[in-house]
Every structure is written in C-alpha cells, then in structure tokens.
Amino acid sequence: MSLQWTAVATFLYVEVFFVLLLCIPFISPKRWNKIFKSRIVQTIALYGNTSFMVAMAILVFLLIDAFREVRKYSVTEKVDLTNNPTAIEHIHMKLFRAQRNEYIAGFALLLCLKLRDAGIEVPEGEKKGPGVQEENKTLKQEVKTLKEELDTTKKALQKSDSDVRAMKKQAENLTVEYDRLLDEHSKLLASSDKKSD
C-alpha cells in the first residue's frame, strides 16, 4: 500500500475505534457530556471543523481517484498478451488494489460522517435522557391504570353477562310456567264448560 492509502486505512481504523468507544453502554451520557465540554475537546472542536472539512475533501478526492483506478484497470481486453504473459495477473492485482482502496476510502468517508453525527447526538442524550425517563414512567403509570380499568370493565362485563344469562333463564322459566298455567286454565275452562252443559 502506498503512503496515502496507509494513512486512509489508519484513519479508518481510528474512526472505527471511536465509533465503538461511543457505543459502549456503561459510559453514561452525563459522562460523555462532561468529556465533550472539557477544555481540550472544546479546543479541538474549535479548530477541528476546518480540519474535518479538509479531511472530508481529501477523502472525497481519494474516493474519486479510487473510482478512476478501478475503471482504468477494469478493462482487460486491451492488454497485449504477446509480449507479457503475466499481464493479466498484473492487471487483476492492480484492479484488486484499486477496489480495496475504493472500499477503504468509501468506508472512511461514511464513518467520518457518522462519527460527526454521533459526536453531536451523544451529548444531547443527557438532555433527552431525563425527559425520556419521565415519559417512560408516565407511560408505565398510564398502562397500569388502563390495565386496572380493563380488569374492572371485564369484571363488569362478566357480571352483566351472567345477569343477562340469569334473566334469560328466568324468562324461559316464566314462559314455561305461563304455558303450563295457560294449559291448566284452558283445562279448567273446558271442565267448567262440561259441567255447565
């Protein structure tokens, strides 16, 4: 690897380290906020914006150069095989290196952008943290009250359902009793009509 691609790969490894460092769960947002508010980090951030833009420009330039190299070595039909039989392997080797450099520059550029976003979002986590925790507590309380209301509503529904069943059974019993009394009444009327004849 040439010096420029070694520097880009080192830059990529440093970015991966910082991204993984920001992902460590046992470092609280409060501590990250203290770290980001420290004098050293503030000084780096003050002068770092220009250096960040320069690094981004260099990475974009190297990514474009890697695209150009891949395009240049992708054409293997133009290689003259009569004078140099190992030319195909040499072209494939250069194509592999160009593709590797393309991926390194692309991932370094992507992580550079994500690292900047993470550096902005992590300190804001402390500001959002207590609000989110309070919101979580209120939502848990609401869920608890809604579950209690649901239980009482279920009990009331079961009670009214059993009352409806009892009323239906009572109505059926009354209908049967009414039919029995009606039959008895008609028998008595029929027997009284026979006596009066």
PDB file of C-alpha atoms in Angstrom:
ATOM      1  CA  MET A   1       0.000   0.000   0.000  1.00  0.00           C
ATOM      2  CA  SER A   2       1.220   3.457  -0.773  1.00  0.00           C
ATOM      3  CA  LEU A   3       1.585   6.084   1.913  1.00  0.00           C
ATOM      4  CA  GLN A   4      -1.695   7.822   1.142  1.00  0.00           C
ATOM      5  CA  TRP A   5      -3.729   4.607   1.369  1.00  0.00           C
ATOM      6  CA  THR A   6      -1.928   3.577   4.553  1.00  0.00           C
ATOM      7  CA  ALA A   7      -2.925   6.941   6.033  1.00  0.00           C
ATOM      8  CA  VAL A   8      -6.544   6.472   4.915  1.00  0.00           C
ATOM      9  CA  ALA A   9      -6.641   2.941   6.359  1.00  0.00           C
ATOM     10  CA  THR A  10      -5.191   4.220   9.653  1.00  0.00           C
ATOM     11  CA  PHE A  11      -7.787   6.991   9.652  1.00  0.00           C
ATOM     12  CA  LEU A  12     -10.485   4.352   9.092  1.00  0.00           C
ATOM     13  CA  TYR A  13      -9.209   2.223  11.996  1.00  0.00           C
ATOM     14  CA  VAL A  14      -9.158   5.259  14.302  1.00  0.00           C
ATOM     15  CA  GLU A  15     -12.719   6.100  13.267  1.00  0.00           C
ATOM     16  CA  VAL A  16     -13.861   2.536  13.951  1.00  0.00           C
ATOM     17  CA  PHE A  17     -12.241   2.723  17.383  1.00  0.00           C
ATOM     18  CA  PHE A  18     -14.029   5.989  18.216  1.00  0.00           C
ATOM     19  CA  VAL A  19     -17.373   4.717  16.933  1.00  0.00           C
ATOM     20  CA  LEU A  20     -17.030   1.591  19.072  1.00  0.00           C
ATOM     21  CA  LEU A  21     -15.983   3.763  22.010  1.00  0.00           C
ATOM     22  CA  LEU A  22     -19.138   5.848  21.609  1.00  0.00           C
ATOM     23  CA  CYS A  23     -21.219   2.656  21.542  1.00  0.00           C
ATOM     24  CA  ILE A  24     -20.028   1.449  24.953  1.00  0.00           C
ATOM     25  CA  PRO A  25     -23.206   1.235  27.041  1.00  0.00           C
ATOM     26  CA  PHE A  26     -21.755   1.685  30.525  1.00  0.00           C
ATOM     27  CA  ILE A  27     -20.468   5.203  29.807  1.00  0.00           C
ATOM     28  CA  SER A  28     -23.413   7.435  30.631  1.00  0.00           C
ATOM     29  CA  PRO A  29     -24.456  10.417  28.518  1.00  0.00           C
ATOM     30  CA  LYS A  30     -23.663  12.622  31.513  1.00  0.00           C
ATOM     31  CA  ARG A  31     -20.035  11.497  31.415  1.00  0.00           C
ATOM     32  CA  TRP A  32     -19.909  11.940  27.629  1.00  0.00           C
ATOM     33  CA  ASN A  33     -21.278  15.440  28.095  1.00  0.00           C
ATOM     34  CA  LYS A  34     -18.516  16.204  30.615  1.00  0.00           C
ATOM     35  CA  ILE A  35     -15.920  14.842  28.193  1.00  0.00           C
ATOM     36  CA  PHE A  36     -17.295  16.855  25.282  1.00  0.00           C
ATOM     37  CA  LYS A  37     -17.498  20.017  27.417  1.00  0.00           C
ATOM     38  CA  SER A  38     -13.883  19.698  28.587  1.00  0.00           C
ATOM     39  CA  ARG A  39     -11.414  22.385  27.555  1.00  0.00           C
ATOM     40  CA  ILE A  40      -9.298  20.057  25.408  1.00  0.00           C
ATOM     41  CA  VAL A  41     -12.233  18.756  23.403  1.00  0.00           C
ATOM     42  CA  GLN A  42     -13.655  22.278  23.046  1.00  0.00           C
ATOM     43  CA  THR A  43     -10.318  23.478  21.644  1.00  0.00           C
ATOM     44  CA  ILE A  44     -10.181  20.522  19.266  1.00  0.00           C
ATOM     45  CA  ALA A  45     -13.776  21.201  18.185  1.00  0.00           C
ATOM     46  CA  LEU A  46     -12.997  24.887  17.633  1.00  0.00           C
ATOM     47  CA  TYR A  47     -10.145  24.182  15.251  1.00  0.00           C
ATOM     48  CA  GLY A  48     -11.398  20.775  14.219  1.00  0.00           C
ATOM     49  CA  ASN A  49     -14.179  21.962  11.952  1.00  0.00           C
ATOM     50  CA  THR A  50     -11.727  23.203   9.327  1.00  0.00           C
ATOM     51  CA  SER A  51      -9.583  20.105   9.660  1.00  0.00           C
ATOM     52  CA  PHE A  52     -12.732  17.979   9.405  1.00  0.00           C
ATOM     53  CA  MET A  53     -13.699  19.697   6.158  1.00  0.00           C
ATOM     54  CA  VAL A  54     -10.160  19.263   4.816  1.00  0.00           C
ATOM     55  CA  ALA A  55     -10.216  15.561   5.787  1.00  0.00           C
ATOM     56  CA  MET A  56     -13.592  15.164   4.079  1.00  0.00           C
ATOM     57  CA  ALA A  57     -12.282  16.848   0.929  1.00  0.00           C
ATOM     58  CA  ILE A  58      -9.193  14.614   0.920  1.00  0.00           C
ATOM     59  CA  LEU A  59     -11.335  11.502   1.401  1.00  0.00           C
ATOM     60  CA  VAL A  60     -13.672  12.553  -1.415  1.00  0.00           C
ATOM     61  CA  PHE A  61     -10.667  13.203  -3.665  1.00  0.00           C
ATOM     62  CA  LEU A  62      -9.157   9.806  -2.807  1.00  0.00           C
ATOM     63  CA  LEU A  63     -12.510   8.093  -3.368  1.00  0.00           C
ATOM     64  CA  ILE A  64     -12.769   9.679  -6.817  1.00  0.00           C
ATOM     65  CA  ASP A  65      -9.186   8.601  -7.517  1.00  0.00           C
ATOM     66  CA  ALA A  66     -10.060   5.042  -6.444  1.00  0.00           C
ATOM     67  CA  PHE A  67     -13.086   5.050  -8.771  1.00  0.00           C
ATOM     68  CA  ARG A  68     -10.832   6.203 -11.605  1.00  0.00           C
ATOM     69  CA  GLU A  69      -8.292   3.454 -10.872  1.00  0.00           C
ATOM     70  CA  VAL A  70     -10.993   0.764 -10.797  1.00  0.00           C
ATOM     71  CA  ARG A  71     -12.345   1.988 -14.100  1.00  0.00           C
ATOM     72  CA  LYS A  72      -8.856   2.108 -15.574  1.00  0.00           C
ATOM     73  CA  TYR A  73      -8.000  -1.483 -14.596  1.00  0.00           C
ATOM     74  CA  SER A  74     -11.439  -2.976 -15.302  1.00  0.00           C
ATOM     75  CA  VAL A  75     -10.670  -3.234 -18.998  1.00  0.00           C
ATOM     76  CA  THR A  76      -8.593  -6.390 -19.519  1.00  0.00           C
ATOM     77  CA  GLU A  77      -9.277  -6.781 -23.273  1.00  0.00           C
ATOM     78  CA  LYS A  78      -6.797  -4.020 -24.152  1.00  0.00           C
ATOM     79  CA  VAL A  79      -3.865  -5.841 -22.552  1.00  0.00           C
ATOM     80  CA  ASP A  80      -1.286  -7.119 -25.056  1.00  0.00           C
ATOM     81  CA  LEU A  81      -0.624 -10.761 -24.128  1.00  0.00           C
ATOM     82  CA  THR A  82       2.022 -11.438 -26.762  1.00  0.00           C
ATOM     83  CA  ASN A  83       4.867  -9.531 -25.116  1.00  0.00           C
ATOM     84  CA  ASN A  84       3.981 -10.142 -21.459  1.00  0.00           C
ATOM     85  CA  PRO A  85       2.134 -13.357 -20.482  1.00  0.00           C
ATOM     86  CA  THR A  86       1.713 -12.284 -16.828  1.00  0.00           C
ATOM     87  CA  ALA A  87      -0.008  -9.048 -17.790  1.00  0.00           C
ATOM     88  CA  ILE A  88      -3.482 -10.359 -16.946  1.00  0.00           C
ATOM     89  CA  GLU A  89      -2.415 -11.293 -13.414  1.00  0.00           C
ATOM     90  CA  HIS A  90      -0.716  -7.937 -13.042  1.00  0.00           C
ATOM     91  CA  ILE A  91      -3.865  -6.102 -14.199  1.00  0.00           C
ATOM     92  CA  HIS A  92      -6.021  -8.191 -11.834  1.00  0.00           C
ATOM     93  CA  MET A  93      -3.661  -7.399  -8.972  1.00  0.00           C
ATOM     94  CA  LYS A  94      -3.880  -3.677  -9.705  1.00  0.00           C
ATOM     95  CA  LEU A  95      -7.674  -3.946 -10.042  1.00  0.00           C
ATOM     96  CA  PHE A  96      -7.866  -5.691  -6.659  1.00  0.00           C
ATOM     97  CA  ARG A  97      -5.775  -2.948  -5.045  1.00  0.00           C
ATOM     98  CA  ALA A  98      -7.892  -0.239  -6.656  1.00  0.00           C
ATOM     99  CA  GLN A  99     -11.101  -1.880  -5.414  1.00  0.00           C
ATOM    100  CA  ARG A 100      -9.613  -2.282  -1.933  1.00  0.00           C
ATOM    101  CA  ASN A 101      -8.660   1.392  -1.909  1.00  0.00           C
ATOM    102  CA  GLU A 102     -12.151   2.293  -3.095  1.00  0.00           C
ATOM    103  CA  TYR A 103     -13.759   0.415  -0.212  1.00  0.00           C
ATOM    104  CA  ILE A 104     -11.326   1.847   2.333  1.00  0.00           C
ATOM    105  CA  ALA A 105     -11.947   5.421   1.162  1.00  0.00           C
ATOM    106  CA  GLY A 106     -15.721   4.886   0.991  1.00  0.00           C
ATOM    107  CA  PHE A 107     -15.984   3.416   4.469  1.00  0.00           C
ATOM    108  CA  ALA A 108     -13.661   6.071   5.893  1.00  0.00           C
ATOM    109  CA  LEU A 109     -15.870   8.782   4.384  1.00  0.00           C
ATOM    110  CA  LEU A 110     -19.041   7.126   5.681  1.00  0.00           C
ATOM    111  CA  LEU A 111     -17.659   6.658   9.187  1.00  0.00           C
ATOM    112  CA  CYS A 112     -16.369  10.226   9.188  1.00  0.00           C
ATOM    113  CA  LEU A 113     -19.910  11.479   8.622  1.00  0.00           C
ATOM    114  CA  LYS A 114     -21.402   9.054  11.158  1.00  0.00           C
ATOM    115  CA  LEU A 115     -18.780   9.929  13.748  1.00  0.00           C
ATOM    116  CA  ARG A 116     -19.646  13.590  13.404  1.00  0.00           C
ATOM    117  CA  ASP A 117     -23.357  12.795  13.841  1.00  0.00           C
ATOM    118  CA  ALA A 118     -22.613  10.600  16.858  1.00  0.00           C
ATOM    119  CA  GLY A 119     -20.469  13.340  18.371  1.00  0.00           C
ATOM    120  CA  ILE A 120     -23.452  15.668  18.117  1.00  0.00           C
ATOM    121  CA  GLU A 121     -26.096  13.168  19.281  1.00  0.00           C
ATOM    122  CA  VAL A 122     -24.330  11.606  22.281  1.00  0.00           C
ATOM    123  CA  PRO A 123     -24.066  14.799  24.369  1.00  0.00           C
ATOM    124  CA  GLU A 124     -27.690  15.586  23.570  1.00  0.00           C
ATOM    125  CA  GLY A 125     -28.591  12.215  25.085  1.00  0.00           C
ATOM    126  CA  GLU A 126     -28.119  13.710  28.552  1.00  0.00           C
ATOM    127  CA  LYS A 127     -30.662  16.413  27.790  1.00  0.00           C
ATOM    128  CA  LYS A 128     -33.109  13.919  26.346  1.00  0.00           C
ATOM    129  CA  GLY A 129     -32.441  11.227  28.961  1.00  0.00           C
ATOM    130  CA  PRO A 130     -34.392  12.562  31.977  1.00  0.00           C
ATOM    131  CA  GLY A 131     -37.302  13.624  29.785  1.00  0.00           C
ATOM    132  CA  VAL A 132     -37.462  10.204  28.213  1.00  0.00           C
ATOM    133  CA  GLN A 133     -37.254   8.543  31.625  1.00  0.00           C
ATOM    134  CA  GLU A 134     -40.097  10.712  32.940  1.00  0.00           C
ATOM    135  CA  GLU A 135     -42.124   9.981  29.840  1.00  0.00           C
ATOM    136  CA  ASN A 136     -41.409   6.276  30.330  1.00  0.00           C
ATOM    137  CA  LYS A 137     -42.612   6.459  33.947  1.00  0.00           C
ATOM    138  CA  THR A 138     -45.811   8.277  32.987  1.00  0.00           C
ATOM    139  CA  LEU A 139     -46.466   5.817  30.175  1.00  0.00           C
ATOM    140  CA  LYS A 140     -45.957   2.895  32.557  1.00  0.00           C
ATOM    141  CA  GLN A 141     -48.373   4.518  35.021  1.00  0.00           C
ATOM    142  CA  GLU A 142     -50.917   5.060  32.240  1.00  0.00           C
ATOM    143  CA  VAL A 143     -50.564   1.444  31.147  1.00  0.00           C
ATOM    144  CA  LYS A 144     -51.090   0.325  34.742  1.00  0.00           C
ATOM    145  CA  THR A 145     -54.242   2.435  35.147  1.00  0.00           C
ATOM    146  CA  LEU A 146     -55.551   1.290  31.769  1.00  0.00           C
ATOM    147  CA  LYS A 147     -54.970  -2.348  32.763  1.00  0.00           C
ATOM    148  CA  GLU A 148     -56.861  -1.740  36.013  1.00  0.00           C
ATOM    149  CA  GLU A 149     -59.713  -0.104  34.088  1.00  0.00           C
ATOM    150  CA  LEU A 150     -59.699  -3.013  31.659  1.00  0.00           C
ATOM    151  CA  ASP A 151     -59.894  -5.503  34.538  1.00  0.00           C
ATOM    152  CA  THR A 152     -62.802  -3.644  36.155  1.00  0.00           C
ATOM    153  CA  THR A 153     -64.545  -3.398  32.783  1.00  0.00           C
ATOM    154  CA  LYS A 154     -64.023  -7.128  32.201  1.00  0.00           C
ATOM    155  CA  LYS A 155     -65.449  -7.906  35.635  1.00  0.00           C
ATOM    156  CA  ALA A 156     -68.435  -5.639  34.994  1.00  0.00           C
ATOM    157  CA  LEU A 157     -68.945  -7.259  31.601  1.00  0.00           C
ATOM    158  CA  GLN A 158     -68.802 -10.745  33.121  1.00  0.00           C
ATOM    159  CA  LYS A 159     -71.271  -9.680  35.836  1.00  0.00           C
ATOM    160  CA  SER A 160     -73.664  -8.165  33.305  1.00  0.00           C
ATOM    161  CA  ASP A 161     -73.256 -11.229  31.087  1.00  0.00           C
ATOM    162  CA  SER A 162     -74.129 -13.515  33.988  1.00  0.00           C
ATOM    163  CA  ASP A 163     -77.076 -11.218  34.841  1.00  0.00           C
ATOM    164  CA  VAL A 164     -78.299 -11.452  31.252  1.00  0.00           C
ATOM    165  CA  ARG A 165     -77.989 -15.244  31.338  1.00  0.00           C
ATOM    166  CA  ALA A 166     -79.897 -15.346  34.626  1.00  0.00           C
ATOM    167  CA  MET A 167     -82.630 -13.099  33.195  1.00  0.00           C
ATOM    168  CA  LYS A 168     -82.878 -15.273  30.075  1.00  0.00           C
ATOM    169  CA  LYS A 169     -83.181 -18.379  32.206  1.00  0.00           C
ATOM    170  CA  GLN A 170     -85.777 -16.671  34.389  1.00  0.00           C
ATOM    171  CA  ALA A 171     -87.670 -15.541  31.270  1.00  0.00           C
ATOM    172  CA  GLU A 172     -87.586 -19.095  29.897  1.00  0.00           C
ATOM    173  CA  ASN A 173     -88.840 -20.422  33.240  1.00  0.00           C
ATOM    174  CA  LEU A 174     -91.587 -17.783  33.247  1.00  0.00           C
ATOM    175  CA  THR A 175     -92.543 -18.744  29.687  1.00  0.00           C
ATOM    176  CA  VAL A 176     -92.709 -22.423  30.657  1.00  0.00           C
ATOM    177  CA  GLU A 177     -94.716 -21.560  33.775  1.00  0.00           C
ATOM    178  CA  TYR A 178     -97.012 -19.291  31.736  1.00  0.00           C
ATOM    179  CA  ASP A 179     -97.557 -22.064  29.182  1.00  0.00           C
ATOM    180  CA  ARG A 180     -98.295 -24.534  31.998  1.00  0.00           C
ATOM    181  CA  LEU A 181    -100.728 -22.133  33.650  1.00  0.00           C
ATOM    182  CA  LEU A 182    -102.348 -21.398  30.283  1.00  0.00           C
ATOM    183  CA  ASP A 183    -102.823 -25.129  29.665  1.00  0.00           C
ATOM    184  CA  GLU A 184    -104.211 -25.568  33.170  1.00  0.00           C
ATOM    185  CA  HIS A 185    -106.512 -22.597  32.662  1.00  0.00           C
ATOM    186  CA  SER A 186    -107.776 -23.979  29.357  1.00  0.00           C
ATOM    187  CA  LYS A 187    -108.355 -27.392  31.009  1.00  0.00           C
ATOM    188  CA  LEU A 188    -110.277 -25.752  33.837  1.00  0.00           C
ATOM    189  CA  LEU A 189    -112.341 -23.756  31.350  1.00  0.00           C
ATOM    190  CA  ALA A 190    -113.018 -26.904  29.365  1.00  0.00           C
ATOM    191  CA  SER A 191    -114.053 -28.814  32.507  1.00  0.00           C
ATOM    192  CA  SER A 192    -116.278 -25.933  33.702  1.00  0.00           C
ATOM    193  CA  ASP A 193    -117.947 -25.829  30.257  1.00  0.00           C
ATOM    194  CA  LYS A 194    -118.661 -29.561  30.537  1.00  0.00           C
ATOM    195  CA  LYS A 195    -120.159 -29.116  33.998  1.00  0.00           C
ATOM    196  CA  SER A 196    -122.401 -26.308  32.846  1.00  0.00           C
ATOM    197  CA  ASP A 197    -123.778 -28.447  29.998  1.00  0.00           C
TER     198      ASP A 197
END
